[in-house]
Coordinates of C-alpha atoms and ligand atoms in Angstrom, one line a residue:
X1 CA 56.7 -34.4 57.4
X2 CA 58.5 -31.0 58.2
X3 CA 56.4 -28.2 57.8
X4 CA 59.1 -26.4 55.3
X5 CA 59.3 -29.8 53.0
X6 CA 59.8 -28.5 49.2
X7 CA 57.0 -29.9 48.0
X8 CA 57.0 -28.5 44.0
X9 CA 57.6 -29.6 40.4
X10 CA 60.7 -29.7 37.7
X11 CA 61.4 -29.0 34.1
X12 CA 64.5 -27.8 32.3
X13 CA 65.1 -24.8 30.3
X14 CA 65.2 -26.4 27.1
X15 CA 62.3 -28.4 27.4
X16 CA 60.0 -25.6 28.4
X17 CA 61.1 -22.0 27.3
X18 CA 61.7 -22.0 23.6
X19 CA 62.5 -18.9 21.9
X20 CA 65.9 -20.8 21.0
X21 CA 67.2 -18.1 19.3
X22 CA 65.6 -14.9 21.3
X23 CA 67.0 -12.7 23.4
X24 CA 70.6 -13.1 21.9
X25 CA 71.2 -16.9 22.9
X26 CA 73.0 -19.2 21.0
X27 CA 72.6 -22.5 19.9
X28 CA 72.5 -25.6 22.3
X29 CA 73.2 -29.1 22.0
X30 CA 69.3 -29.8 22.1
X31 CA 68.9 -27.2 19.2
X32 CA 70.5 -29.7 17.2
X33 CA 68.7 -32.5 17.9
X34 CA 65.9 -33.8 16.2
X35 CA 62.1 -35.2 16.7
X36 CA 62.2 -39.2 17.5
X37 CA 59.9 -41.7 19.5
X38 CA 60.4 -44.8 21.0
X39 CA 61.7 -47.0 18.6
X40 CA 63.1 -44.0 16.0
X41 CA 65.9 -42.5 17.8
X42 CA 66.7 -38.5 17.9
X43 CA 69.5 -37.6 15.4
X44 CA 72.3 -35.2 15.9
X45 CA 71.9 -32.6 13.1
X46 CA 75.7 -31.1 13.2
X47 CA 74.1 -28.1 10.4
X48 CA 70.1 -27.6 11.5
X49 CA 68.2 -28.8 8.2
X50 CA 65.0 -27.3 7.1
X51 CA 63.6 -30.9 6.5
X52 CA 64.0 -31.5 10.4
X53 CA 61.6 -30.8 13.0
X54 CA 63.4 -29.4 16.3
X55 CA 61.4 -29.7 19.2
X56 CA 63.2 -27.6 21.5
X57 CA 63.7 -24.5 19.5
X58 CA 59.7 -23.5 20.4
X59 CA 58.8 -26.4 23.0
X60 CA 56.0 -25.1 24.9
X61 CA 56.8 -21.1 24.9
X62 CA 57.4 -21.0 28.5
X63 CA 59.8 -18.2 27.4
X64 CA 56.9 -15.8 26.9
X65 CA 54.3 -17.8 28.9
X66 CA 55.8 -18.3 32.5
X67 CA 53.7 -15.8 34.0
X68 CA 50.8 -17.9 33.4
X69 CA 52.3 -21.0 34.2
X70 CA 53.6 -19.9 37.1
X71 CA 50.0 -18.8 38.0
X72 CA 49.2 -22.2 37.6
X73 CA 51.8 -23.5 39.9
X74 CA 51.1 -21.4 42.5
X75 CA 47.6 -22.2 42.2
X76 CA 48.3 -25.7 43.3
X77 CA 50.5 -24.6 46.4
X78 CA 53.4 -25.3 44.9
X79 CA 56.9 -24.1 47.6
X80 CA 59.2 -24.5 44.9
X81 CA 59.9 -24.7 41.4
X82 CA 63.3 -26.5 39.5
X83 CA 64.4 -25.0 36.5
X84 CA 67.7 -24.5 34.6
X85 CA 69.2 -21.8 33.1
X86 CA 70.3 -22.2 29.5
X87 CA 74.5 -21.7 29.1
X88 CA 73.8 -20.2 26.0
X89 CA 71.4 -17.3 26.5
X90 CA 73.9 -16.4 29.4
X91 CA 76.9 -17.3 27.2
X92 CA 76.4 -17.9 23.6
X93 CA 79.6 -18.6 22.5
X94 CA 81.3 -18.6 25.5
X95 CA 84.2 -16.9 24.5
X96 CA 82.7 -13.6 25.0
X97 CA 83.7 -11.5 27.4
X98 CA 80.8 -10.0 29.1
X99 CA 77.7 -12.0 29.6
X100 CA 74.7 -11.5 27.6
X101 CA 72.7 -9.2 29.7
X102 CA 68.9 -9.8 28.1
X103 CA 69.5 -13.6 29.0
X104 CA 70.1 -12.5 32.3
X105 CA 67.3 -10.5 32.9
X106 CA 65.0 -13.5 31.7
X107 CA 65.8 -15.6 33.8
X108 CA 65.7 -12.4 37.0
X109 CA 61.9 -12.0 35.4
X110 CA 61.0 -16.2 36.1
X111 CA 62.8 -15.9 39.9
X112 CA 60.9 -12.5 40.7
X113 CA 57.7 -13.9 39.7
X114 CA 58.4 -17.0 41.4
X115 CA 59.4 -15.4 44.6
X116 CA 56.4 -12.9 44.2
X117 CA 54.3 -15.7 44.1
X118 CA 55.8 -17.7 47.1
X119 CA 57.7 -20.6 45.3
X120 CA 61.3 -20.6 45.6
X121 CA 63.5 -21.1 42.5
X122 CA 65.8 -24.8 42.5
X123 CA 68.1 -24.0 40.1
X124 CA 70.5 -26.8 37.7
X125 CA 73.3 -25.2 36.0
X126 CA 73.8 -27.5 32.8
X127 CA 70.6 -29.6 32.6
X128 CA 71.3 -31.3 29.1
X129 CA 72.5 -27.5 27.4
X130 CA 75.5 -26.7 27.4
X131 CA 75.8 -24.0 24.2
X132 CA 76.8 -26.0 20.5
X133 CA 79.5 -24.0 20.3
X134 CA 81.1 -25.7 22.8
X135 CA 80.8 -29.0 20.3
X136 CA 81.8 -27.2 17.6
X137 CA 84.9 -25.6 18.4
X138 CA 86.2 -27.2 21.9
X139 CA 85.1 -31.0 21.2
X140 CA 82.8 -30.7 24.4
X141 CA 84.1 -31.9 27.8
X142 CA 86.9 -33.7 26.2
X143 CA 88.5 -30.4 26.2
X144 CA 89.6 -29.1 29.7
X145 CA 89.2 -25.2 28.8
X146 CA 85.6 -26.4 29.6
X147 CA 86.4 -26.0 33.2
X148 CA 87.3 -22.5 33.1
X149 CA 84.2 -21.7 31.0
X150 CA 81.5 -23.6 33.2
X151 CA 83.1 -22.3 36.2
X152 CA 82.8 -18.6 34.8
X153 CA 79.3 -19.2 33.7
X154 CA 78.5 -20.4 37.3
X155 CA 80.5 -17.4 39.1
X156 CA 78.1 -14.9 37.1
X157 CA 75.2 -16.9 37.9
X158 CA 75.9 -17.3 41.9
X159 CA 76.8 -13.4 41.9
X160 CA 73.5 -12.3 40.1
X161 CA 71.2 -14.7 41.3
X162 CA 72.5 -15.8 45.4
X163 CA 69.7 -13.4 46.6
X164 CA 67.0 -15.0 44.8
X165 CA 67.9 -18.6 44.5
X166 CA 69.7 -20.7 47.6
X167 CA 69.7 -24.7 46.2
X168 CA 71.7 -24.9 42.9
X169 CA 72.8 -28.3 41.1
X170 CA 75.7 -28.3 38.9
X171 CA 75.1 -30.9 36.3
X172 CA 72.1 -32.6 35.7
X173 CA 72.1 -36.6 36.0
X174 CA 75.7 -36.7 35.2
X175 CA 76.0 -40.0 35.5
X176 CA 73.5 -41.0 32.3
X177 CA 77.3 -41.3 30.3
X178 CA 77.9 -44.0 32.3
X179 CA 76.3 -45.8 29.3
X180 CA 78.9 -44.5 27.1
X181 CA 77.2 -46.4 23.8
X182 CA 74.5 -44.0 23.9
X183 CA 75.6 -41.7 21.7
X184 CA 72.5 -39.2 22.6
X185 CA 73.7 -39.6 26.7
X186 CA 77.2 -38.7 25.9
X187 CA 76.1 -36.0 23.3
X188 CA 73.6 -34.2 26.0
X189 CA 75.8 -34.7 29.2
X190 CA 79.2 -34.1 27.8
X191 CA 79.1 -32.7 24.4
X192 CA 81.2 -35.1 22.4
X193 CA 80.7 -36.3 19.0
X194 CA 82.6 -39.5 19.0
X195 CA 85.2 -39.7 16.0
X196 CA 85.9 -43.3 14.2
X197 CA 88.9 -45.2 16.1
X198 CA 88.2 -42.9 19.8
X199 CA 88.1 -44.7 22.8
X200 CA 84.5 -44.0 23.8
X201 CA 85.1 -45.3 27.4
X202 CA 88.5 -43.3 28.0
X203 CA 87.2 -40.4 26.6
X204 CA 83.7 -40.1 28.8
X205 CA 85.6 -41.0 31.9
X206 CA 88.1 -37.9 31.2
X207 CA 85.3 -35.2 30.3
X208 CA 83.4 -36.8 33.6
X209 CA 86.7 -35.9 35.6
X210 CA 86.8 -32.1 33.8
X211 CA 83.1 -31.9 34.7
X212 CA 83.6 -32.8 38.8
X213 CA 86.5 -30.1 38.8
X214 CA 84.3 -27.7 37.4
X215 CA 81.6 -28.6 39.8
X216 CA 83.9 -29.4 42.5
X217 CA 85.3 -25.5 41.6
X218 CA 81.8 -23.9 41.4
X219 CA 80.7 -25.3 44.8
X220 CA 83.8 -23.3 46.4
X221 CA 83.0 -20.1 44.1
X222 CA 79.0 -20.5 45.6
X223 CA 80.1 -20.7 49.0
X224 CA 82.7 -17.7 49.1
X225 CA 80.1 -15.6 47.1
X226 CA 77.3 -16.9 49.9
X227 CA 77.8 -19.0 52.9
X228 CA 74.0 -19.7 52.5
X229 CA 74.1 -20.9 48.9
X230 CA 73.8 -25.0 49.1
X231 CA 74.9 -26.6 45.9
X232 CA 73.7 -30.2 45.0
X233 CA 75.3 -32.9 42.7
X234 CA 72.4 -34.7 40.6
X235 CA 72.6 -38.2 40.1
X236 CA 69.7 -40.5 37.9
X237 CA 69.5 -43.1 40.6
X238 CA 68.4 -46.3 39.3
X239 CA 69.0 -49.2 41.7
X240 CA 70.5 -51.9 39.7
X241 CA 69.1 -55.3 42.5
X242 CA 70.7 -58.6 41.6
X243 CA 68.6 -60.7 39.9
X244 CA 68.8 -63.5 42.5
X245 CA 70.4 -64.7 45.8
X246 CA 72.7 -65.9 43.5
X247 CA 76.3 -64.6 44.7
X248 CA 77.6 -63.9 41.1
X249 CA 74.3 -62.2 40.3
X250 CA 74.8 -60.3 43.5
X251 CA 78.5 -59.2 42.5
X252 CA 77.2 -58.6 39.3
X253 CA 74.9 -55.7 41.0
X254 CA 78.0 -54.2 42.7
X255 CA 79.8 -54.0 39.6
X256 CA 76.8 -52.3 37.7
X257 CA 75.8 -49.7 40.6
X258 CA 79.8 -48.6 41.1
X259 CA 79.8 -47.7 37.3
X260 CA 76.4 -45.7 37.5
X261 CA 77.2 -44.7 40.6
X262 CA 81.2 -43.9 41.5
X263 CA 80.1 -40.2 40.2
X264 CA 78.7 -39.0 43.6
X265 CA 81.5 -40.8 45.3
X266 CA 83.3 -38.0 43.9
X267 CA 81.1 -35.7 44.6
X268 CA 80.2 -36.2 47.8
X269 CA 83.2 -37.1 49.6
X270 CA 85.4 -35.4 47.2
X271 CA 87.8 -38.1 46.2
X272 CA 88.1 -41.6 44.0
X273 CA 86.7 -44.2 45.4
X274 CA 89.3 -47.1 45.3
X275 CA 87.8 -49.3 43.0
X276 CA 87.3 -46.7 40.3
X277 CA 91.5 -45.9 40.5
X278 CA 91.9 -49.9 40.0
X279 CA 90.0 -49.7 37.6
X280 CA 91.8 -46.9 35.7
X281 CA 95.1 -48.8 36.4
X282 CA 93.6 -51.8 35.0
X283 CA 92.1 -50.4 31.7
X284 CA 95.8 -48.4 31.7
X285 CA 93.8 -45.2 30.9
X286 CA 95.9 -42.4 30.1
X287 CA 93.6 -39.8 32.1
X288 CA 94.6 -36.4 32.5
X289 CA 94.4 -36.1 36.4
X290 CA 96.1 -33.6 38.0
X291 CA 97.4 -32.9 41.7
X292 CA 95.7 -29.6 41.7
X293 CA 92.1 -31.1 40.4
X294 CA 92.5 -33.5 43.4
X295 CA 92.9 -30.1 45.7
X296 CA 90.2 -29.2 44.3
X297 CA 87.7 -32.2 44.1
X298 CA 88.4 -32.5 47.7
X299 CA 87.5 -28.6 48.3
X300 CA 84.3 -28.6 47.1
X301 CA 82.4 -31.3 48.0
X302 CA 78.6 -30.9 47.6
X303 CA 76.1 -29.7 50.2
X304 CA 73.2 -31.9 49.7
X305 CA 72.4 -34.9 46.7
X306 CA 69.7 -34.0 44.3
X307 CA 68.2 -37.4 42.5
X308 CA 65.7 -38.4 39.9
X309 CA 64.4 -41.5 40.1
X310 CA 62.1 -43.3 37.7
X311 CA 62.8 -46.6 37.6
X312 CA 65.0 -49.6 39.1
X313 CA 67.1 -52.3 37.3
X314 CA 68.6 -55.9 37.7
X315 CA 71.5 -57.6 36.7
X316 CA 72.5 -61.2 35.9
X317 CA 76.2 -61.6 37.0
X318 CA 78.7 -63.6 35.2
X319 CA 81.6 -65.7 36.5
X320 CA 84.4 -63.2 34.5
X321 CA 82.8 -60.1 35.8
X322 CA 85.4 -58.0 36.9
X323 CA 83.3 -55.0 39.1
X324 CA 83.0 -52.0 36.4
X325 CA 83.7 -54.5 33.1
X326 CA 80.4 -55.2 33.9
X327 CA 78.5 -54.5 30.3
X328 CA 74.5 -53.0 30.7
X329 CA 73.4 -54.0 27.3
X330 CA 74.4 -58.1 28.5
X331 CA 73.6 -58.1 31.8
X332 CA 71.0 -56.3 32.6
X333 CA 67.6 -58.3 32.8
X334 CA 63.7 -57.7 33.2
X335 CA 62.7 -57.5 36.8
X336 CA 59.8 -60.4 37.0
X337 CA 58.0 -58.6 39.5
X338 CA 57.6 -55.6 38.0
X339 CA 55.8 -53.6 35.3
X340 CA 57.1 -51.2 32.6
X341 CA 55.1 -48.4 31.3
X342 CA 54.3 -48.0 27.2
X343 CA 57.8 -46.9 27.1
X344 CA 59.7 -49.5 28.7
X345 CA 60.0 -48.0 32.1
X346 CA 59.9 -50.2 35.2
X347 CA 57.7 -48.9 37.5
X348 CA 59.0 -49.9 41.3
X349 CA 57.7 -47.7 44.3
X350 CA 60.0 -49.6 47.0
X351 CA 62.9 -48.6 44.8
X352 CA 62.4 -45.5 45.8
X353 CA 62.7 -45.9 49.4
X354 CA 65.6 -48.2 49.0
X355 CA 67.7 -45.4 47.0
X356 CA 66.9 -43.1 49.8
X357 CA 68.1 -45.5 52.3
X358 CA 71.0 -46.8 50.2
X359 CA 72.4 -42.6 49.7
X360 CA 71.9 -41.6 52.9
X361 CA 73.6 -44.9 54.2
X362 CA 76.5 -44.1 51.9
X363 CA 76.6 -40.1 52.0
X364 CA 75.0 -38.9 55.2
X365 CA 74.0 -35.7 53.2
X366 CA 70.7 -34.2 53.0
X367 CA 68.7 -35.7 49.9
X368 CA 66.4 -33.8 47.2
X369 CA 64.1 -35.7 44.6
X370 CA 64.0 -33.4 42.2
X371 CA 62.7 -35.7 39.2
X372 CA 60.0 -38.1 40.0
X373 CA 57.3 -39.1 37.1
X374 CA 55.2 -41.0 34.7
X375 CA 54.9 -40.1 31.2
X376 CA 51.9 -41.4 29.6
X377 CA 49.9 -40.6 26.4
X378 CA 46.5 -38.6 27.8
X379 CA 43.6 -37.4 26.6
X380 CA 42.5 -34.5 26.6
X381 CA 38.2 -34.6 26.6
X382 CA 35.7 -31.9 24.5
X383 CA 35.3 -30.0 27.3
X384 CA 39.0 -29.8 28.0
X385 CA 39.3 -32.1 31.2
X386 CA 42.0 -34.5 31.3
X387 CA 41.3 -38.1 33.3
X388 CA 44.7 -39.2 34.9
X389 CA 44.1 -41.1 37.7
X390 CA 47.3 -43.7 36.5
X391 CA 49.3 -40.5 37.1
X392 CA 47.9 -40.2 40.8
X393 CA 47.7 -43.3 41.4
X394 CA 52.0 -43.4 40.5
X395 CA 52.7 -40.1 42.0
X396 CA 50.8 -41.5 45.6
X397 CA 52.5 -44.8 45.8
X398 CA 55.7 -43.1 45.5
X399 CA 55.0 -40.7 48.0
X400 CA 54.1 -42.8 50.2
X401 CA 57.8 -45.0 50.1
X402 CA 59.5 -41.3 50.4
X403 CA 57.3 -41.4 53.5
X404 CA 58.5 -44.2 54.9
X405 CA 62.2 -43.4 54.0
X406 CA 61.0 -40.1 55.9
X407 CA 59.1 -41.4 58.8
X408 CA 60.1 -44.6 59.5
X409 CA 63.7 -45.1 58.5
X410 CA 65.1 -41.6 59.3
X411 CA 66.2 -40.0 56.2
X412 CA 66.7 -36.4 55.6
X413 CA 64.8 -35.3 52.5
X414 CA 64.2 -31.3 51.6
X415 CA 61.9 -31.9 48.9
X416 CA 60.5 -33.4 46.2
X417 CA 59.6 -32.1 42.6
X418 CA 57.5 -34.0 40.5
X419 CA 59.6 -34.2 37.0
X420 CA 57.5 -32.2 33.5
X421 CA 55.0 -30.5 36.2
X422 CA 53.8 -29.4 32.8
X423 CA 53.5 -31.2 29.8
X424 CA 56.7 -30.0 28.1
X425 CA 59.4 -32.0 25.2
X426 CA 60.4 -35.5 26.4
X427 CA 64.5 -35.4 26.5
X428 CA 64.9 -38.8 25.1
X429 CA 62.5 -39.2 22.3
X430 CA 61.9 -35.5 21.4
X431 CA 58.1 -36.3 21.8
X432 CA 55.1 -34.1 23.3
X433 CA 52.9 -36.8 23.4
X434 CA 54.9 -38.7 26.3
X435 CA 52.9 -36.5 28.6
X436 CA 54.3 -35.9 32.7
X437 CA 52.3 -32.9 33.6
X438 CA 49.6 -31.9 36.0
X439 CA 49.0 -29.6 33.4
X440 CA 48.0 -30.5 29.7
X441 CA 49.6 -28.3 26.9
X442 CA 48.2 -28.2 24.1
X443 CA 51.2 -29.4 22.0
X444 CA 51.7 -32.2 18.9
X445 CA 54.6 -34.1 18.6
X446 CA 54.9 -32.3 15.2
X447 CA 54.6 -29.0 16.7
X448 CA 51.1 -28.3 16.1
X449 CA 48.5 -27.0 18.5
X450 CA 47.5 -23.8 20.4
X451 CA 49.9 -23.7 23.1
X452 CA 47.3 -23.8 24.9
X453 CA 47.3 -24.9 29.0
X454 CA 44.4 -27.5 30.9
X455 CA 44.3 -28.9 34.3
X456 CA 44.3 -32.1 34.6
X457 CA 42.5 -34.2 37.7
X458 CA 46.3 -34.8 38.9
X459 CA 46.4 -30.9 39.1
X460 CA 43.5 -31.0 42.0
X461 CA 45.1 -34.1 43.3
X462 CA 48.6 -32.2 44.2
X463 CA 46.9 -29.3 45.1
X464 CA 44.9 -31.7 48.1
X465 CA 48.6 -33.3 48.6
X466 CA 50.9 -30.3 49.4
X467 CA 48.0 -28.4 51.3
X468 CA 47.7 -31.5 53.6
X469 CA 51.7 -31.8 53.4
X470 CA 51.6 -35.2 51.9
X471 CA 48.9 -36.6 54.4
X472 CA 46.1 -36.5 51.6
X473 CA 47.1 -39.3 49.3
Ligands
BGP501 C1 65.5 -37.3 33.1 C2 65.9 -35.9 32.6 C3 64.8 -35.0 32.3 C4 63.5 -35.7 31.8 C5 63.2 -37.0 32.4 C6 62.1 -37.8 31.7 O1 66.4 -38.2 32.7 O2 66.7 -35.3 33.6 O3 65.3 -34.0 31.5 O4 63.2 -35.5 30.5 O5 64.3 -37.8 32.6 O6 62.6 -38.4 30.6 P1 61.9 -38.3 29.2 O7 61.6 -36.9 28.9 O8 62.9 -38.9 28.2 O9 60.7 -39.2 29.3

């Protein structure tokens, strides 16, 4: 492993900070969604009602606790920290035509103290947040005067921050729409309500394309602002294997990775791949595509790909499949040689490795895990110890495929954050108690609790870990 490996952990602004409505910020999409769990969904509150509990609007305080967390992180060694900024205490309504200043200075008060303490900030641009206003008055990324807006609210964010932070992402997991019947995936990446009679899949595919001209614009802003600035696409990268040797379950796999993953085709090499244009010709999707997006899709292609990566998937193919008419909810299958975790998450290591392999094959551009994980429900003990050895025991055998990707099969890879480093609000059930951190906080899922921060037997763990640079296992 290279001596200057990132070796840190992630969260996202609105998970951790709080103070939704300090500091002159506006609302954001996650300020309107509500408390669910597993099996009881989070609801999309269009007005915030009293007789809802908001998770995000106080999450864990890191708004007026990151000195202490970040105390804690250094504690453990870490190199580098991934956070977002929040749109909306930068922009709360977007229209506006000066920046709010205050937001700005929180977020130059977390990169000073992270620089002061040796970790250098990773930085996503719209991780799940873009401001509610947006919703409200633009109809989200259906609208394409969203471009102009994201790229302005990147421009003042490369211009104040490119001494401070050098790795920037542009949208977080972009690719989680690709399930376009989730109402919550389209809601937190794109910012569309869906209206009775709309053509869900026509109108996610045409906010993606504003979104990758915005990024595709922000990447050549970064670069003329900084030469040094490297800006990242983030892709959830869930390997969807076919179920068997069977050759229609293994076109059935094609299908279902181009439709997760045609995004970073786009990103990466800064034009549609053919199969996704087919596609569009055959579903006679009236996209609005222009000459000049192409110019500039094919300007501002990313510098390096940022990934999470929980899980892997399989599919079942069928005879009619048709590549990207390939439907998740149908074909997708259980993986009978592996386990899920008491959420339903497959757990696969080797999946891991083979993403790695399977980008770089594809991309030949530098790679970053920036989300890796396991949420589970811990205990904290009376004298405030925390037993997490299934956490450890995740985190190592992960580490150790990265390793081989590394080691063995040749793969670039800058870093690797370990996703909720602290306990902090789960983004798809609104819960505290699906717990990620190396760090307990605590938190209820009803909001009770002191706030206060534990360590964990993980925290040693990754504190053994980065000081051996991965050797200590
Ligand atoms: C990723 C998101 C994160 C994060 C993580 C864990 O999809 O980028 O924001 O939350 O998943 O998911 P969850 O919190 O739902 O367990």
């Amino acid at each position: 492993m290279n001596h200057d490996f990132l070796w840190g952990g992630a969260v996202a602004a609105h998970q951790v900070e709080g103070g939704y409505d300090a500091g002159g910020k506006g609302l954001n999409v996650s300020d309107v969604l509500t408390a669910g769990s597993h099996t009881r969904p989070r609801l999309i509150t269009p007005e915030l009602n009293r007789d809802c509990f908001y998770p995000n609007h106080e999450a864990i305080d890191f708004y007026h606790r990151y000195r202490e967390d970040i105390a804690l992180f250094k504690e453990m060694g870490f190199k580098c920290f991934r956070t977002s900024i929040s749109w909306a205490r930068i922009f709360p309504k977007v229209d506006e035509t000066e920046p709010n200043e205050e937001g700005l200075r929180f977020y130059d008060g977390v990169f000073d103290e992270l620089l002061e303490n040796g970790i250098e900030p990773i930085i996503t641009l719209s991780h799940f947040e873009m401001p509610y206003y947006l919703v409200e008055n633009y109809g989200g990324w259906s609208n394409r005067k969203l471009v102009d807006f994201f790229v302005r609210f990147a421009k003042v964010c490369f211009e104040r921050f490119h001494h401070k932070v050098k790795y920037w992402m542009t949208f977080n997991e972009i690719n989680n729409q690709a399930n376009y019947k989730s109402d919550l995936s389209v809601f937190t990446n794109s910012g569309i309500i869906f209206k009775d009679g709309q053509d869900k899949e026509a109108l996610m595919y045409q906010a993606a394309h504003y979104e990758l001209v915005a990024s595709a614009r922000a990447v050549q802003i970064a670069h003329e602002i900084n030469p040094a600035i490297q800006v990242g696409c983030m892709m959830a990268m869930t390997p969807i294997y076919p179920y068997s040797c069977n050759p229609d379950d293994m076109m059935g796999s094609v299908g279902a990775n181009h439709k997760r993953f045609w995004f970073v085709d786009v990103h990466a090499r800064g034009r549609y791949p053919n199969y996704m244009l087919n596609f569009f010709d055959r579903k006679k999707f009236e996209l609005d595509i222009t000459a000049a997006d192409l110019e500039d899709l094919g300007g501002g292609k990313v510098d390096y790909i940022g990934l999470s990566y929980y899980m892997s998937f399989a599919a079942k193919g069928r005879k009619e499949n048709i590549n990207l008419d390939y439907d998740e909810a149908k074909d997708l299958c259980d993986n009978p040689h592996i386990q899920k975790t008491q959420w339903g998450w497959p757990v696969d290591p080797v999946g891991l490795r083979y993403t790695l392999n399977w980008l770089y094959d594809h991309y030949q551009l530098p790679l970053f895990i920036v989300e890796n994980g396991f949420g589970a429900i811990d205990k904290l003990e009376d004298d405030n110890t925390c037993h997490d050895l299934y956490r450890q025991e995740y985190l190592r055998k992960h580490i150790e495929q990265m390793k081989l990707a590394i080691e063995v099969d040749g793969v670039p890879v800058l870093g690797y954050t370990v996703w909720g480093c602290i306990d902090c609000v789960s983004f798809s059930t609104g819960e505290m108690k699906k717990r990620y951190g190396f760090i307990y906080v605590d938190k209820g899922d009803d909001g009770s609790g002191t706030g206060n921060r534990y360590k964990k037997d993980s925290f040693y763990w990754y504190q053994q870990v980065i000081a051996s640079n991965g050797e200590s296992l």
